Amino acid sequence: MIKKRKKNPYTEVYILSQHISLSADKARRIIDQIRRRSYEETLMILELMPYRTCYSIFKLIYFAVTNANHNMDFNEARFVISKAEVNEGTNVKKLKPRARGRNYLIKRPTCHITIVLKNIALYEFYEEYENYNISLKKSRWKNKSTDTTFHNMKSTGGLWDKK
């Protein structure tokens, strides 16, 4: 089951996948490798890692970027994984029959994966806009001549002179 959460629809894309039949520790091992990386670099890492978990995370990221590209007309190359977290889900419990009428409990762990992708093109646009506005505003500082002198604490007998 995949849920999408919209916090800031113009810059971020959230995707939440619940009840994936993976161990949370195994998923965290891969999520830690792809956090704060670009979309293209993430896909290359996930394709080359030899773990079974990579395929489900690959599908999740690819699905999120494809939706963002289709719905909001974002460029794929401008996405960065800003936040990725893995939470433990419920354990699926099954009974396996054993000898003499006994049974054996099999626990299959699940996890919930949340990934947030940011579009860095919009952040660069806002930074340029803010820099432009700052340069147009009048400066509030008075023009005082400030003398920048560096003091050596050892020669002045300051606090750091004691051993």
Tab-separated table of N, CA and C in Angstrom, residues 38-163:
chain	number	residue	atom	x	y	z
A	38	SER	N	21.628	12.693	-5.256
A	38	SER	CA	20.764	13.062	-6.368
A	38	SER	C	20.013	11.838	-6.884
A	39	TYR	N	18.999	12.095	-7.665
A	39	TYR	CA	18.140	11.024	-8.164
A	39	TYR	C	18.914	10.066	-9.070
A	40	GLU	N	19.687	10.604	-9.988
A	40	GLU	CA	20.425	9.752	-10.932
A	40	GLU	C	21.490	8.919	-10.218
A	41	GLU	N	22.173	9.533	-9.261
A	41	GLU	CA	23.193	8.816	-8.503
A	41	GLU	C	22.556	7.705	-7.659
A	42	THR	N	21.380	7.979	-7.130
A	42	THR	CA	20.664	6.987	-6.333
A	42	THR	C	20.286	5.775	-7.165
A	43	LEU	N	19.804	6.009	-8.372
A	43	LEU	CA	19.430	4.888	-9.233
A	43	LEU	C	20.637	4.020	-9.579
A	44	MET	N	21.777	4.659	-9.819
A	44	MET	CA	22.985	3.876	-10.118
A	44	MET	C	23.415	3.043	-8.905
A	45	ILE	N	23.363	3.632	-7.727
A	45	ILE	CA	23.748	2.907	-6.518
A	45	ILE	C	22.833	1.711	-6.295
A	46	LEU	N	21.529	1.934	-6.448
A	46	LEU	CA	20.576	0.856	-6.198
A	46	LEU	C	20.676	-0.262	-7.224
A	47	GLU	N	21.024	0.068	-8.454
A	47	GLU	CA	21.178	-0.972	-9.474
A	47	GLU	C	22.407	-1.835	-9.233
A	48	LEU	N	23.440	-1.241	-8.642
A	48	LEU	CA	24.697	-1.968	-8.484
A	48	LEU	C	24.843	-2.684	-7.141
A	49	MET	N	24.013	-2.364	-6.170
A	49	MET	CA	24.107	-3.038	-4.868
A	49	MET	C	23.500	-4.439	-4.975
A	50	PRO	N	24.097	-5.430	-4.322
A	50	PRO	CA	23.671	-6.823	-4.510
A	50	PRO	C	22.567	-7.303	-3.562
A	51	TYR	N	21.780	-6.399	-2.977
A	51	TYR	CA	20.792	-6.806	-1.989
A	51	TYR	C	19.403	-6.876	-2.608
A	52	ARG	N	18.564	-7.753	-2.051
A	52	ARG	CA	17.204	-7.914	-2.534
A	52	ARG	C	16.352	-6.694	-2.219
A	53	THR	N	16.687	-5.995	-1.154
A	53	THR	CA	15.940	-4.827	-0.717
A	53	THR	C	16.036	-3.674	-1.716
A	54	CYS	N	17.114	-3.628	-2.456
A	54	CYS	CA	17.347	-2.522	-3.382
A	54	CYS	C	16.241	-2.398	-4.424
A	55	TYR	N	15.705	-3.527	-4.841
A	55	TYR	CA	14.703	-3.494	-5.904
A	55	TYR	C	13.436	-2.778	-5.452
A	56	SER	N	12.963	-3.052	-4.235
A	56	SER	CA	11.740	-2.406	-3.761
A	56	SER	C	11.960	-0.912	-3.512
A	57	ILE	N	13.138	-0.525	-3.017
A	57	ILE	CA	13.438	0.895	-2.815
A	57	ILE	C	13.605	1.596	-4.156
A	58	PHE	N	14.203	0.911	-5.118
A	58	PHE	CA	14.354	1.446	-6.471
A	58	PHE	C	12.982	1.741	-7.080
A	59	LYS	N	12.056	0.799	-6.956
A	59	LYS	CA	10.713	0.994	-7.494
A	59	LYS	C	10.010	2.153	-6.807
A	60	LEU	N	10.209	2.285	-5.519
A	60	LEU	CA	9.563	3.343	-4.756
A	60	LEU	C	10.048	4.726	-5.204
A	61	ILE	N	11.349	4.891	-5.338
A	61	ILE	CA	11.909	6.180	-5.754
A	61	ILE	C	11.535	6.496	-7.200
A	62	TYR	N	11.606	5.498	-8.036
A	62	TYR	CA	11.254	5.695	-9.444
A	62	TYR	C	9.781	6.101	-9.580
A	63	PHE	N	8.917	5.485	-8.794
A	63	PHE	CA	7.498	5.798	-8.825
A	63	PHE	C	7.241	7.225	-8.363
A	64	ALA	N	7.935	7.668	-7.320
A	64	ALA	CA	7.748	9.027	-6.801
A	64	ALA	C	8.180	10.075	-7.817
A	65	VAL	N	9.318	9.856	-8.443
A	65	VAL	CA	9.822	10.841	-9.409
A	65	VAL	C	8.964	10.849	-10.671
A	66	THR	N	8.485	9.693	-11.085
A	66	THR	CA	7.619	9.636	-12.260
A	66	THR	C	6.312	10.383	-12.005
A	67	ASN	N	5.746	10.218	-10.816
A	67	ASN	CA	4.537	10.955	-10.472
A	67	ASN	C	4.787	12.457	-10.428
A	68	ALA	N	5.910	12.865	-9.850
A	68	ALA	CA	6.222	14.292	-9.769
A	68	ALA	C	6.456	14.872	-11.159
A	69	ASN	N	7.085	14.109	-12.007
A	69	ASN	CA	7.332	14.554	-13.371
A	69	ASN	C	6.015	14.710	-14.135
A	70	HIS	N	5.100	13.780	-13.947
A	70	HIS	CA	3.835	13.823	-14.674
A	70	HIS	C	2.879	14.865	-14.102
A	71	ASN	N	2.766	14.930	-12.789
A	71	ASN	CA	1.778	15.809	-12.176
A	71	ASN	C	2.221	17.255	-12.069
A	72	MET	N	3.515	17.498	-11.806
A	72	MET	CA	3.979	18.860	-11.554
A	72	MET	C	4.992	19.361	-12.576
A	73	ASP	N	5.298	18.569	-13.567
A	73	ASP	CA	6.245	18.943	-14.634
A	73	ASP	C	7.627	19.312	-14.093
A	74	PHE	N	8.126	18.534	-13.140
A	74	PHE	CA	9.475	18.724	-12.627
A	74	PHE	C	10.452	17.933	-13.479
A	75	ASN	N	11.681	18.414	-13.534
A	75	ASN	CA	12.740	17.712	-14.243
A	75	ASN	C	13.311	16.628	-13.332
A	76	GLU	N	13.521	15.444	-13.884
A	76	GLU	CA	14.018	14.323	-13.081
A	76	GLU	C	15.410	14.568	-12.529
A	77	ALA	N	16.231	15.254	-13.286
A	77	ALA	CA	17.632	15.428	-12.895
A	77	ALA	C	17.803	16.391	-11.728
A	78	ARG	N	16.770	17.143	-11.374
A	78	ARG	CA	16.887	18.160	-10.333
A	78	ARG	C	16.418	17.687	-8.960
A	79	PHE	N	16.137	16.402	-8.804
A	79	PHE	CA	15.663	15.895	-7.526
A	79	PHE	C	16.815	15.415	-6.659
A	80	VAL	N	16.665	15.650	-5.342
A	80	VAL	CA	17.618	15.184	-4.341
A	80	VAL	C	16.808	14.521	-3.226
A	81	ILE	N	17.299	13.392	-2.734
A	81	ILE	CA	16.625	12.719	-1.634
A	81	ILE	C	17.000	13.451	-0.353
A	82	SER	N	16.068	14.224	0.172
A	82	SER	CA	16.377	15.036	1.344
A	82	SER	C	16.126	14.286	2.644
A	83	LYS	N	15.124	13.416	2.659
A	83	LYS	CA	14.804	12.698	3.884
A	83	LYS	C	14.374	11.290	3.498
A	84	ALA	N	14.918	10.320	4.181
A	84	ALA	CA	14.529	8.927	3.969
A	84	ALA	C	14.591	8.209	5.309
A	85	GLU	N	13.513	7.576	5.671
A	85	GLU	CA	13.494	6.876	6.954
A	85	GLU	C	12.738	5.565	6.823
A	86	VAL	N	13.113	4.640	7.688
A	86	VAL	CA	12.510	3.308	7.708
A	86	VAL	C	11.992	3.056	9.116
A	87	ASN	N	10.731	2.684	9.226
A	87	ASN	CA	10.123	2.332	10.507
A	87	ASN	C	9.676	0.883	10.469
A	88	GLU	N	9.667	0.266	11.623
A	88	GLU	CA	9.235	-1.119	11.685
A	88	GLU	C	7.722	-1.206	11.581
A	89	GLY	N	7.258	-2.231	10.877
A	89	GLY	CA	5.836	-2.477	10.758
A	89	GLY	C	5.434	-3.656	11.625
A	90	THR	N	4.283	-4.206	11.328
A	90	THR	CA	3.810	-5.355	12.088
A	90	THR	C	4.503	-6.623	11.602
A	91	ASN	N	4.574	-7.626	12.464
A	91	ASN	CA	5.127	-8.919	12.081
A	91	ASN	C	3.995	-9.822	11.614
A	92	VAL	N	4.170	-10.432	10.452
A	92	VAL	CA	3.205	-11.403	9.967
A	92	VAL	C	3.550	-12.742	10.603
A	93	LYS	N	2.583	-13.337	11.278
A	93	LYS	CA	2.832	-14.582	12.004
A	93	LYS	C	2.121	-15.737	11.302
A	94	LYS	N	2.873	-16.790	11.034
A	94	LYS	CA	2.330	-17.992	10.397
A	94	LYS	C	2.709	-19.196	11.232
A	95	LEU	N	1.913	-20.229	11.131
A	95	LEU	CA	2.205	-21.466	11.844
A	95	LEU	C	2.630	-22.529	10.847
A	96	LYS	N	3.736	-23.176	11.148
A	96	LYS	CA	4.231	-24.257	10.305
A	96	LYS	C	4.063	-25.567	11.076
A	97	PRO	N	3.408	-26.558	10.472
A	97	PRO	CA	3.230	-27.820	11.198
A	97	PRO	C	4.555	-28.561	11.367
A	98	ARG	N	4.707	-29.170	12.548
A	98	ARG	CA	5.906	-29.923	12.883
A	98	ARG	C	5.514	-31.342	13.299
A	99	ALA	N	6.481	-32.085	13.715
A	99	ALA	CA	6.238	-33.484	14.077
A	99	ALA	C	5.402	-33.587	15.353
A	100	ARG	N	4.667	-34.705	15.485
A	100	ARG	CA	3.846	-35.047	16.647
A	100	ARG	C	2.744	-34.016	16.930
A	101	GLY	N	2.226	-33.397	15.896
A	101	GLY	CA	1.103	-32.479	16.056
A	101	GLY	C	1.458	-31.117	16.610
A	102	ARG	N	2.716	-30.818	16.694
A	102	ARG	CA	3.121	-29.501	17.190
A	102	ARG	C	3.210	-28.523	16.027
A	103	ASN	N	3.375	-27.261	16.380
A	103	ASN	CA	3.551	-26.263	15.322
A	103	ASN	C	4.708	-25.343	15.680
A	104	TYR	N	5.173	-24.617	14.667
A	104	TYR	CA	6.318	-23.728	14.802
A	104	TYR	C	5.884	-22.367	14.287
A	105	LEU	N	6.121	-21.317	15.058
A	105	LEU	CA	5.711	-19.965	14.691
A	105	LEU	C	6.763	-19.323	13.789
A	106	ILE	N	6.324	-18.851	12.641
A	106	ILE	CA	7.204	-18.141	11.714
A	106	ILE	C	6.814	-16.669	11.749
A	107	LYS	N	7.776	-15.794	12.039
A	107	LYS	CA	7.532	-14.349	12.077
A	107	LYS	C	8.213	-13.707	10.872
A	108	ARG	N	7.417	-13.023	10.074
A	108	ARG	CA	7.972	-12.310	8.915
A	108	ARG	C	7.844	-10.819	9.173
A	109	PRO	N	8.957	-10.116	9.315
A	109	PRO	CA	8.884	-8.683	9.632
A	109	PRO	C	8.480	-7.853	8.417
A	110	THR	N	7.847	-6.714	8.691
A	110	THR	CA	7.514	-5.742	7.643
A	110	THR	C	8.065	-4.383	8.061
A	111	CYS	N	8.108	-3.465	7.126
A	111	CYS	CA	8.596	-2.125	7.427
A	111	CYS	C	7.834	-1.095	6.612
A	112	HIS	N	7.908	0.151	7.057
A	112	HIS	CA	7.314	1.291	6.373
A	112	HIS	C	8.453	2.209	5.933
A	113	ILE	N	8.490	2.563	4.673
A	113	ILE	CA	9.561	3.408	4.145
A	113	ILE	C	8.967	4.746	3.720
A	114	THR	N	9.538	5.843	4.223
A	114	THR	CA	9.126	7.191	3.859
A	114	THR	C	10.296	7.874	3.165
A	115	ILE	N	10.035	8.433	1.998
A	115	ILE	CA	11.080	9.121	1.231
A	115	ILE	C	10.553	10.494	0.827
A	116	VAL	N	11.381	11.528	1.027
A	116	VAL	CA	11.040	12.889	0.638
A	116	VAL	C	12.056	13.342	-0.396
A	117	LEU	N	11.566	13.744	-1.556
A	117	LEU	CA	12.418	14.240	-2.633
A	117	LEU	C	12.213	15.744	-2.766
A	118	LYS	N	13.309	16.486	-2.864
A	118	LYS	CA	13.224	17.934	-3.041
A	118	LYS	C	13.691	18.307	-4.432
A	119	ASN	N	13.033	19.297	-4.986
A	119	ASN	CA	13.425	19.833	-6.275
A	119	ASN	C	14.363	21.000	-6.025
A	120	ILE	N	15.645	20.819	-6.325
A	120	ILE	CA	16.623	21.850	-5.985
A	120	ILE	C	16.604	23.010	-6.969
A	121	ALA	N	15.951	22.856	-8.108
A	121	ALA	CA	15.872	23.955	-9.072
A	121	ALA	C	15.083	25.119	-8.480
A	122	LEU	N	14.021	24.826	-7.751
A	122	LEU	CA	13.220	25.889	-7.149
A	122	LEU	C	13.967	26.570	-6.013
A	123	TYR	N	14.755	25.806	-5.252
A	123	TYR	CA	15.541	26.417	-4.185
A	123	TYR	C	16.591	27.366	-4.752
A	124	GLU	N	17.209	26.990	-5.859
A	124	GLU	CA	18.186	27.878	-6.488
A	124	GLU	C	17.513	29.154	-6.989
A	125	PHE	N	16.288	29.015	-7.503
A	125	PHE	CA	15.553	30.183	-7.976
A	125	PHE	C	15.241	31.123	-6.811
A	126	TYR	N	14.798	30.569	-5.675
A	126	TYR	CA	14.484	31.394	-4.515
A	126	TYR	C	15.732	32.059	-3.956
A	127	GLU	N	16.867	31.372	-3.951
A	127	GLU	CA	18.105	31.975	-3.460
A	127	GLU	C	18.529	33.155	-4.330
A	128	GLU	N	18.410	33.003	-5.641
A	128	GLU	CA	18.740	34.108	-6.539
A	128	GLU	C	17.800	35.287	-6.308
A	129	TYR	N	16.523	34.980	-6.094
A	129	TYR	CA	15.531	36.024	-5.851
A	129	TYR	C	15.830	36.772	-4.550
A	130	GLU	N	16.174	36.043	-3.489
A	130	GLU	CA	16.494	36.678	-2.215
A	130	GLU	C	17.767	37.502	-2.310
A	131	ASN	N	18.765	36.994	-3.008
A	131	ASN	CA	19.998	37.760	-3.178
A	131	ASN	C	19.735	39.043	-3.957
A	132	TYR	N	18.858	38.983	-4.924
A	132	TYR	CA	18.512	40.169	-5.705
A	132	TYR	C	17.796	41.182	-4.831
A	133	ASN	N	16.866	40.732	-3.976
A	133	ASN	CA	16.145	41.642	-3.089
A	133	ASN	C	17.058	42.249	-2.041
A	134	ILE	N	18.009	41.500	-1.524
A	134	ILE	CA	18.924	42.022	-0.515
A	134	ILE	C	19.808	43.109	-1.103
A	135	SER	N	20.226	42.931	-2.340
A	135	SER	CA	21.101	43.936	-2.946
A	135	SER	C	20.331	45.219	-3.251
A	136	LEU	N	19.016	45.130	-3.457
A	136	LEU	CA	18.242	46.326	-3.742
A	136	LEU	C	17.902	47.126	-2.487
A	137	LYS	N	17.833	46.449	-1.343
A	137	LYS	CA	17.485	47.138	-0.106
A	137	LYS	C	18.653	48.008	0.366
A	138	LYS	N	18.313	49.067	1.063
A	138	LYS	CA	19.354	49.910	1.637
A	138	LYS	C	19.921	49.221	2.862
A	139	SER	N	21.191	49.364	3.030
A	139	SER	CA	21.812	48.725	4.190
A	139	SER	C	21.490	49.521	5.447
A	140	ARG	N	21.243	48.825	6.532
A	140	ARG	CA	20.887	49.466	7.791
A	140	ARG	C	22.110	49.743	8.651
A	141	TRP	N	23.245	49.251	8.258
A	141	TRP	CA	24.448	49.427	9.067
A	141	TRP	C	25.045	50.796	8.814
A	142	LYS	N	25.515	51.403	9.865
A	142	LYS	CA	26.196	52.680	9.710
A	142	LYS	C	27.611	52.424	9.238
A	143	ASN	N	28.111	53.316	8.484
A	143	ASN	CA	29.461	53.164	7.951
A	143	ASN	C	30.473	53.560	9.034
A	144	LYS	N	30.863	52.609	9.808
A	144	LYS	CA	31.888	52.827	10.820
A	144	LYS	C	33.132	52.083	10.389
A	145	SER	N	34.244	52.676	10.644
A	145	SER	CA	35.478	51.980	10.324
A	145	SER	C	35.761	50.990	11.442
A	146	THR	N	35.698	49.746	11.120
A	146	THR	CA	35.937	48.717	12.135
A	146	THR	C	37.344	48.194	11.967
A	147	ASP	N	38.034	48.139	13.059
A	147	ASP	CA	39.405	47.662	13.049
A	147	ASP	C	39.400	46.200	13.489
A	148	THR	N	39.813	45.322	12.621
A	148	THR	CA	39.849	43.898	12.965
A	148	THR	C	41.262	43.556	13.400
A	149	THR	N	41.428	43.432	14.699
A	149	THR	CA	42.723	43.039	15.239
A	149	THR	C	42.559	41.701	15.924
A	150	PHE	N	43.535	40.863	15.771
A	150	PHE	CA	43.516	39.554	16.382
A	150	PHE	C	44.407	39.563	17.604
A	151	HIS	N	43.887	39.090	18.694
A	151	HIS	CA	44.639	39.090	19.936
A	151	HIS	C	45.160	37.691	20.196
A	152	ASN	N	46.407	37.633	20.591
A	152	ASN	CA	47.012	36.366	20.949
A	152	ASN	C	46.792	36.154	22.439
A	153	MET	N	46.038	35.098	22.779
A	153	MET	CA	45.687	34.867	24.179
A	153	MET	C	46.899	34.453	25.012
A	154	LYS	N	47.894	33.851	24.395
A	154	LYS	CA	49.052	33.400	25.162
A	154	LYS	C	49.914	34.567	25.611
A	155	SER	N	50.049	35.562	24.770
A	155	SER	CA	50.922	36.676	25.121
A	155	SER	C	50.253	37.652	26.074
A	156	THR	N	48.917	37.693	26.102
A	156	THR	CA	48.240	38.660	26.956
A	156	THR	C	48.010	38.126	28.354
A	157	GLY	N	48.339	36.853	28.605
A	157	GLY	CA	48.149	36.298	29.934
A	157	GLY	C	46.690	36.041	30.219
A	158	GLY	N	45.951	35.629	29.216
A	158	GLY	CA	44.516	35.410	29.374
A	158	GLY	C	44.191	34.078	30.010
A	159	LEU	N	43.003	33.662	29.803
A	159	LEU	CA	42.487	32.466	30.415
A	159	LEU	C	43.214	31.211	29.919
A	160	TRP	N	43.595	31.198	28.676
A	160	TRP	CA	44.193	30.006	28.074
A	160	TRP	C	45.678	29.891	28.355
A	161	ASP	N	46.242	30.858	29.048
A	161	ASP	CA	47.659	30.829	29.322
A	161	ASP	C	48.003	29.846	30.432
A	162	LYS	N	47.045	29.502	31.272
A	162	LYS	CA	47.292	28.597	32.389
A	162	LYS	C	47.272	27.170	31.881
A	163	LYS	N	48.123	26.345	32.502
A	163	LYS	CA	48.167	24.931	32.067
A	163	LYS	C	47.751	24.012	33.162
